[in-house]
Coordinates of C-alpha atoms in Angstrom, one line a residue:
X1116 CA -2.3 7.2 -30.6
X1117 CA 0.1 4.2 -30.8
X1118 CA -0.6 1.6 -33.4
X1119 CA -1.7 -1.1 -30.9
X1120 CA -4.2 1.1 -29.1
X1121 CA -5.5 2.5 -32.4
X1122 CA -6.0 -1.0 -33.7
X1123 CA -8.0 -2.0 -30.6
X1124 CA -10.2 1.0 -30.9
X1125 CA -10.9 0.4 -34.6
X1126 CA -11.7 -3.2 -34.1
X1127 CA -13.9 -2.5 -31.1
X1128 CA -16.7 -1.6 -33.5
X1129 CA -15.8 -4.0 -36.3
X1130 CA -14.7 -1.7 -39.1
X1131 CA -16.6 1.5 -38.2
X1132 CA -14.7 4.7 -37.4
X1133 CA -12.9 5.1 -34.1
X1134 CA -15.4 5.3 -31.2
X1135 CA -15.6 8.2 -28.7
X1136 CA -13.6 7.4 -25.6
X1137 CA -15.4 8.4 -22.3
X1138 CA -14.1 8.3 -18.7
X1139 CA -16.9 8.2 -16.1
X1140 CA -15.7 8.8 -12.5
X1141 CA -17.7 8.0 -9.4
X1142 CA -17.5 9.9 -6.0
X1143 CA -15.5 8.5 -3.1
X1144 CA -13.3 11.1 -1.4
X1145 CA -9.7 9.8 -0.8
X1146 CA -10.5 6.6 -2.8
X1147 CA -10.3 8.8 -5.9
X1148 CA -6.6 8.2 -6.1
X1149 CA -7.6 4.9 -7.7
X1150 CA -9.1 6.9 -10.6
X1151 CA -5.9 8.8 -11.1
X1152 CA -4.0 5.5 -11.5
X1153 CA -6.6 4.3 -14.0
X1154 CA -6.0 7.6 -16.0
X1155 CA -2.3 7.1 -15.9
X1156 CA -2.6 3.7 -17.6
X1157 CA -5.0 5.1 -20.2
X1158 CA -2.6 8.1 -20.8
X1159 CA 0.5 5.9 -21.2
X1160 CA -1.4 3.7 -23.7
X1161 CA -2.8 6.7 -25.7
X1162 CA -6.4 6.2 -24.8
X1163 CA -7.0 9.9 -24.4
X1164 CA -10.6 10.6 -23.4
X1165 CA -12.8 12.8 -25.6
X1166 CA -15.2 13.3 -22.7
X1167 CA -14.8 13.1 -18.9
X1168 CA -17.8 12.9 -16.6
X1169 CA -17.4 13.1 -12.9
X1170 CA -19.2 13.3 -9.5
X1171 CA -17.7 14.6 -6.3
X1172 CA -14.0 13.5 -6.2
X1173 CA -14.6 12.2 -9.7
X1174 CA -15.5 15.8 -10.8
X1175 CA -12.2 17.0 -9.3
X1176 CA -10.2 14.4 -11.2
X1177 CA -12.2 15.1 -14.3
X1178 CA -11.5 18.8 -14.1
X1179 CA -7.8 18.2 -13.7
X1180 CA -7.8 16.1 -16.9
X1181 CA -10.0 18.3 -19.0
X1182 CA -8.4 21.5 -17.7
X1183 CA -4.9 20.8 -18.9
X1184 CA -3.2 20.0 -22.2
X1185 CA -2.5 16.3 -22.7
X1186 CA 1.2 16.5 -21.8
X1187 CA 0.4 18.1 -18.4
X1188 CA -2.6 16.1 -17.2
X1189 CA -0.8 13.3 -15.4
X1190 CA 1.5 15.8 -13.8
X1191 CA -1.4 17.9 -12.5
X1192 CA -3.2 14.9 -11.2
X1193 CA 0.0 13.9 -9.3
X1194 CA 0.4 17.5 -7.9
X1195 CA -3.2 17.5 -6.6
X1196 CA -2.9 14.1 -4.8
X1197 CA 0.5 15.1 -3.4
X1198 CA -1.0 18.3 -2.1
X1199 CA -3.9 16.6 -0.3
X1200 CA -1.9 13.6 1.0
X1201 CA -1.0 13.5 4.7
X1202 CA 2.4 12.5 6.0
X1203 CA 2.5 8.9 7.5
X1204 CA 3.8 9.1 11.1
X1205 CA 5.2 5.6 11.0
X1206 CA 7.7 4.4 8.4
X1207 CA 8.3 0.8 7.4
X1208 CA 12.0 1.6 7.6
X1209 CA 11.7 2.0 11.4
X1210 CA 10.7 -1.6 12.0
X1211 CA 12.9 -4.4 10.7
X1212 CA 10.3 -7.2 10.6
X1213 CA 8.3 -5.8 7.7
X1214 CA 6.3 -8.9 7.1
X1215 CA 4.8 -9.0 10.6
X1216 CA 4.5 -5.2 11.0
X1217 CA 2.9 -4.2 7.7
X1218 CA -0.7 -4.5 8.7
X1219 CA 0.0 -2.8 12.1
X1220 CA 1.8 0.1 10.5
X1221 CA -0.9 0.6 7.9
X1222 CA -3.6 0.7 10.6
X1223 CA -1.7 3.2 12.7
X1224 CA -1.1 5.4 9.7
X1225 CA -4.8 5.2 8.7
X1226 CA -6.1 6.0 12.2
X1227 CA -3.7 8.9 12.5
X1228 CA -4.6 10.3 9.1
X1229 CA -8.3 10.0 9.8
X1230 CA -8.1 11.7 13.2
X1231 CA -6.1 14.6 11.7
X1232 CA -8.5 15.0 8.8
X1233 CA -11.5 15.2 11.1
X1234 CA -9.9 17.6 13.6
X1235 CA -7.6 19.6 11.5
X1236 CA -8.9 19.2 7.9
X1237 CA -6.8 18.4 4.9
X1238 CA -4.2 20.9 3.6
X1239 CA -5.2 22.4 0.2
X1240 CA -8.7 20.8 0.5
X1241 CA -10.8 21.8 3.6
X1242 CA -10.4 23.3 7.1
X1243 CA -12.7 23.1 10.1
X1244 CA -14.9 26.1 10.8
X1245 CA -13.8 27.7 14.1
X1246 CA -16.5 29.0 16.4
X1247 CA -19.1 27.5 14.1
X1248 CA -22.8 28.1 15.1
X1249 CA -23.9 25.4 12.7
X1250 CA -21.9 22.8 14.8
X1251 CA -23.9 23.9 17.9
X1252 CA -27.2 23.4 16.2
X1253 CA -27.8 27.1 15.6
X1254 CA -28.8 28.9 12.4
X1255 CA -26.2 29.8 9.8
X1256 CA -26.2 31.3 6.4
X1257 CA -26.9 28.5 3.8
X1258 CA -23.4 28.8 2.3
X1259 CA -21.9 28.4 5.8
X1260 CA -24.1 25.5 6.9
X1261 CA -21.3 22.9 7.2
X1262 CA -18.5 21.6 9.5
X1263 CA -15.7 22.5 7.1
X1264 CA -14.7 25.3 4.7
X1265 CA -13.7 24.3 1.2
X1266 CA -12.0 27.6 0.3
X1267 CA -8.6 25.9 0.2
X1268 CA -9.9 23.4 -2.5
X1269 CA -11.1 26.4 -4.6
X1270 CA -7.6 27.8 -4.5
X1271 CA -6.0 24.5 -5.4
X1272 CA -8.4 24.0 -8.4
X1273 CA -7.6 27.5 -9.7
X1274 CA -3.9 26.8 -9.5
X1275 CA -4.1 23.4 -11.2
X1276 CA -7.0 23.7 -13.6
X1277 CA -7.3 26.0 -16.7
X1278 CA -11.0 26.7 -16.9
X1279 CA -10.5 28.8 -20.1
X1280 CA -9.2 25.6 -21.8
X1281 CA -12.2 23.6 -20.5
X1282 CA -14.6 26.2 -22.0
X1283 CA -12.7 26.5 -25.4
X1284 CA -14.1 23.7 -27.6
X1285 CA -11.6 24.6 -30.2
X1286 CA -8.5 24.2 -28.0
X1287 CA -5.9 21.6 -29.0
X1288 CA -6.8 18.2 -27.6
X1289 CA -9.9 19.7 -26.1
X1290 CA -11.8 17.4 -23.7
X1291 CA -15.5 17.8 -22.9
X1292 CA -16.2 18.0 -19.2
X1293 CA -19.5 17.2 -17.3
X1294 CA -19.9 17.4 -13.5
X1295 CA -23.1 16.5 -11.7
X1296 CA -24.7 18.2 -8.7
X1297 CA -28.1 18.1 -7.0
X1298 CA -30.2 21.1 -6.3
X1299 CA -30.8 21.5 -2.5
X1300 CA -34.3 22.8 -2.7
X1301 CA -35.9 20.3 -5.1
X1302 CA -33.5 17.3 -5.2
X1303 CA -33.1 17.6 -9.0
X1304 CA -29.9 16.3 -10.5
X1305 CA -28.2 18.8 -12.8
X1306 CA -25.5 18.1 -15.4
X1307 CA -23.1 21.0 -15.8
X1308 CA -21.6 20.4 -19.2
X1309 CA -18.9 22.4 -20.9
X1310 CA -20.6 21.7 -24.3
X1311 CA -23.6 23.8 -23.3
X1312 CA -22.3 26.3 -20.7
X1313 CA -19.1 27.9 -19.4
X1314 CA -17.8 26.0 -16.3
X1315 CA -15.9 27.4 -13.4
X1316 CA -14.5 26.3 -10.1
X1317 CA -17.9 26.7 -8.5
X1318 CA -19.4 23.9 -10.6
X1319 CA -16.7 21.5 -9.5
X1320 CA -17.1 22.5 -5.8
X1321 CA -20.8 22.0 -6.1
X1322 CA -20.4 18.5 -7.4
X1323 CA -18.3 17.7 -4.3
X1324 CA -20.3 19.6 -1.6
X1325 CA -21.3 16.6 0.5
X1326 CA -23.3 17.7 3.6
X1327 CA -23.0 18.2 6.4
X1328 CA -19.2 18.2 6.1
X1329 CA -19.0 20.6 3.1
X1330 CA -21.2 23.7 2.4
X1331 CA -23.6 23.9 -0.6
X1332 CA -22.5 26.1 -3.5
X1333 CA -24.7 28.8 -5.0
X1334 CA -24.8 28.9 -8.8
X1335 CA -27.2 31.3 -10.6
X1336 CA -29.2 31.7 -7.4
X1337 CA -29.6 28.0 -6.7
X1338 CA -27.9 26.0 -4.0
X1339 CA -26.2 22.7 -4.9
X1340 CA -24.9 19.7 -3.0
X1341 CA -22.8 16.7 -4.0
X1342 CA -24.3 14.9 -7.0
X1343 CA -23.6 11.6 -5.3
X1344 CA -26.6 12.1 -3.0
X1345 CA -28.8 11.5 -6.1
X1346 CA -26.7 9.2 -8.3
X1347 CA -23.0 8.6 -7.5
X1348 CA -22.1 6.9 -10.8
X1349 CA -22.5 9.3 -13.7
X1350 CA -23.1 6.5 -16.3
X1351 CA -26.7 7.6 -16.9
X1352 CA -25.3 11.0 -18.2
X1353 CA -23.3 9.1 -20.8
X1354 CA -26.2 6.8 -21.7
X1355 CA -28.6 9.6 -22.3
X1356 CA -26.3 11.8 -24.3
X1357 CA -27.3 12.9 -27.8
X1358 CA -26.5 12.6 -30.6
X1359 CA -25.7 8.9 -30.0
X1360 CA -22.3 7.7 -31.2
X1361 CA -20.3 4.5 -30.9
X1362 CA -18.6 4.8 -27.5
X1363 CA -15.9 3.1 -25.4
X1364 CA -16.6 4.1 -21.8
X1365 CA -14.2 3.4 -18.9
X1366 CA -16.3 3.6 -15.8
X1367 CA -14.3 3.8 -12.5
X1368 CA -16.3 2.8 -9.4
X1369 CA -15.0 3.4 -5.9
X1370 CA -17.6 1.7 -3.8
X1371 CA -18.1 -2.1 -3.9
X1372 CA -21.8 -3.1 -3.8
X1373 CA -21.2 -6.6 -2.5
X1374 CA -20.0 -7.0 1.1
X1375 CA -20.1 -9.2 4.2
X1376 CA -22.7 -8.9 7.0
X1377 CA -21.6 -6.2 9.4
X1378 CA -21.1 -7.1 13.0
X1379 CA -19.7 -3.9 14.6
X1380 CA -20.8 -0.2 14.6
X1381 CA -18.0 0.8 12.2
X1382 CA -18.8 -2.1 9.8
X1383 CA -22.4 -1.1 9.8
X1384 CA -21.4 2.5 8.9
X1385 CA -19.0 1.2 6.2
X1386 CA -21.8 -1.0 4.6
X1387 CA -24.2 2.0 4.8
X1388 CA -21.8 4.1 2.8
X1389 CA -21.3 1.3 0.3
X1390 CA -25.0 0.7 -0.1
X1391 CA -25.6 4.5 -0.5
X1392 CA -22.9 5.2 -3.0
X1393 CA -22.3 2.0 -4.9
X1394 CA -23.1 2.0 -8.5
X1395 CA -26.7 1.6 -9.6
X1396 CA -25.6 1.2 -13.2
X1397 CA -27.2 -2.2 -13.7
X1398 CA -30.7 -0.8 -13.7
X1399 CA -29.6 2.0 -16.1
X1400 CA -28.0 -0.5 -18.4
X1401 CA -31.0 -2.8 -18.4
X1402 CA -33.4 0.1 -19.3
X1403 CA -31.0 1.4 -21.9
X1404 CA -30.7 -2.0 -23.6
X1405 CA -34.4 -2.3 -23.8
X1406 CA -34.7 1.1 -25.5
X1407 CA -31.8 0.3 -27.8
X1408 CA -33.3 -3.0 -28.9
X1409 CA -36.5 -1.1 -29.9
X1410 CA -34.5 1.6 -31.7
X1411 CA -32.5 -1.0 -33.5
X1412 CA -35.7 -2.8 -34.7
X1413 CA -37.2 0.5 -35.9
X1414 CA -34.1 1.1 -38.0
X1415 CA -34.2 -2.4 -39.4
X1416 CA -37.9 -2.0 -40.2
X1417 CA -37.3 1.3 -42.0
X1418 CA -34.6 -0.3 -44.1
X1419 CA -37.1 -2.9 -45.3
X1420 CA -39.8 -0.4 -46.3
X1421 CA -40.4 0.4 -49.9
X1422 CA -39.2 3.8 -51.1
X1423 CA -42.7 5.2 -51.4
X1424 CA -43.4 4.7 -47.7
X1425 CA -40.1 6.1 -46.4
X1426 CA -41.3 9.7 -47.2
X1427 CA -44.3 9.5 -44.9
X1428 CA -43.8 12.1 -42.1
X1429 CA -44.8 9.6 -39.4
X1430 CA -42.4 6.9 -40.7
X1431 CA -39.6 9.5 -40.9
X1432 CA -40.2 10.5 -37.3
X1433 CA -40.1 6.8 -36.2
X1434 CA -36.9 6.3 -38.1
X1435 CA -35.3 9.3 -36.4
X1436 CA -35.8 7.4 -33.1
X1437 CA -33.9 4.5 -34.5
X1438 CA -30.3 3.8 -33.4
X1439 CA -27.6 1.6 -34.7
X1440 CA -24.8 2.7 -32.3
X1441 CA -23.0 0.6 -29.7
X1442 CA -21.5 1.2 -26.3
X1443 CA -18.8 -0.8 -24.6
X1444 CA -18.5 -0.1 -20.8
X1445 CA -15.2 -1.3 -19.2
X1446 CA -16.0 -1.2 -15.5
X1447 CA -13.1 -0.9 -13.1
X1448 CA -13.8 -1.2 -9.4
X1449 CA -11.7 -0.3 -6.4
X1450 CA -11.9 -3.6 -4.5
X1451 CA -9.8 -3.1 -1.4
X1452 CA -11.7 -3.6 1.8
X1453 CA -9.6 -1.2 4.0
X1454 CA -10.4 -3.3 7.0
X1455 CA -14.1 -2.5 6.4
X1456 CA -13.7 0.9 8.0
X1457 CA -16.3 3.6 7.5
X1458 CA -13.7 6.4 7.3
X1459 CA -11.7 5.1 4.3
X1460 CA -13.0 7.9 2.1
X1461 CA -11.3 10.4 4.4
X1462 CA -8.1 8.5 4.8
X1463 CA -5.7 10.7 2.9
X1464 CA -2.5 9.1 4.3
X1465 CA 0.3 9.2 1.8
X1466 CA 0.8 5.5 1.8
X1467 CA -2.9 4.8 1.2
X1468 CA -3.1 7.4 -1.6
X1469 CA -0.1 5.9 -3.4
X1470 CA -1.3 2.3 -2.9
X1471 CA -4.7 3.2 -4.4
X1472 CA -3.1 5.0 -7.3
X1473 CA -1.0 1.9 -8.1
X1474 CA -4.0 -0.4 -7.8
X1475 CA -5.9 1.7 -10.4
X1476 CA -2.9 1.7 -12.6
X1477 CA -2.5 -2.1 -12.5
X1478 CA -6.2 -2.8 -13.0
X1479 CA -6.4 -0.5 -16.0
X1480 CA -3.2 -2.0 -17.5
X1481 CA -4.8 -5.5 -17.1
X1482 CA -8.0 -4.2 -18.9
X1483 CA -5.9 -2.7 -21.8
X1484 CA -3.8 -5.8 -22.1
X1485 CA -6.9 -7.9 -22.8
X1486 CA -9.2 -5.6 -24.8
X1487 CA -12.5 -7.4 -24.1
X1488 CA -14.4 -4.8 -26.2
X1489 CA -13.1 -6.5 -29.3
X1490 CA -15.4 -9.5 -28.7
X1491 CA -18.5 -9.9 -30.9
X1492 CA -21.9 -8.9 -29.6
X1493 CA -25.5 -8.9 -30.8
X1494 CA -26.6 -5.6 -32.6
X1495 CA -29.7 -5.7 -30.4
X1496 CA -27.5 -5.1 -27.4
X1497 CA -26.9 -1.4 -26.9
X1498 CA -24.4 -1.8 -24.1
X1499 CA -21.8 -4.5 -23.6
X1500 CA -20.3 -4.4 -20.0
X1501 CA -16.9 -5.8 -19.3
X1502 CA -16.0 -6.0 -15.6
X1503 CA -12.4 -5.8 -14.4
X1504 CA -11.9 -6.9 -10.8
X1505 CA -8.8 -6.4 -8.7
X1506 CA -7.9 -8.5 -5.7
X1507 CA -9.8 -7.6 -2.5
X1508 CA -6.9 -6.6 -0.3
X1509 CA -6.1 -3.9 2.3
X1510 CA -5.1 -0.4 1.2

């Protein structure tokens, strides 16, 4: 780690040992290129994550990071996003008046990419099921109950992700990986964690199995769908992790909760997706802070007890529930409005992918240049949230 980054991390908890660095990645399809850009900035500034938690496209990015040695992670992320990017039919070089044509060209490229994705699929990601009984409203095997087949994604992940490395806690620069999925039959959210079980390509596929587009994935006899159906932002997984340690968490959100009143069918669909998949982290943070304040007071109370009372079994049990750790959450949000289109998450046009990557990169550089986690905070406050907002512009 370079000296500046190391100094920031040490000062973040005021003289304690260096905190654990966590990267929490939300689901959002093609918008996930923004997360790759965020990782690039962290990588270049030596903020290597100790733990990556992801849902849906966030799980794919997380696996690419955890499943490669540090020196190859950025290259593998770039390879994946190049593999799934679609060629833009119109080039800016073809029209001389760039200033007036930029918005038009972007819209044409986006419409073209979206139409091709829906009718032809995305190379190295998913393909349409031909002669599909499910699409006709007929019965299909559970694993085939979808419009698209994600077998190409499985092959891509096996090519770019070393799952043996993920499952080897003793590997050099090992990164813990957690991906979230929801059981189809009981709607239970499950955290697949490399610290407690071996992970494979099927766990990553399950985390991104968004119905009815993608098929559920069967693991140990149970069918799983995209974890974003239950909770699209995996912050709760980080908050509930034990044992509790001082943590610096970079949380990357792809859906913007705030938005204008919709006036067209497409805008209504866009807002519906945003409402469904936007972060619910505020309520998790509020509940966690209440618990943390209680734990902190328990620990303070124990320190004030006379020695003869500290050996009481009940007192010891209460003390064990105490907590003096802290967590800083740096929240980076993809803020581009993409013309308020409902299909932005399936817009894999090369220009949009690269633009989102650069936006994530710039937003993360801004956060690292002004390390807000160095600010003082009350010890009663378990989580300190630092929001980093980019400019709301078109992608």
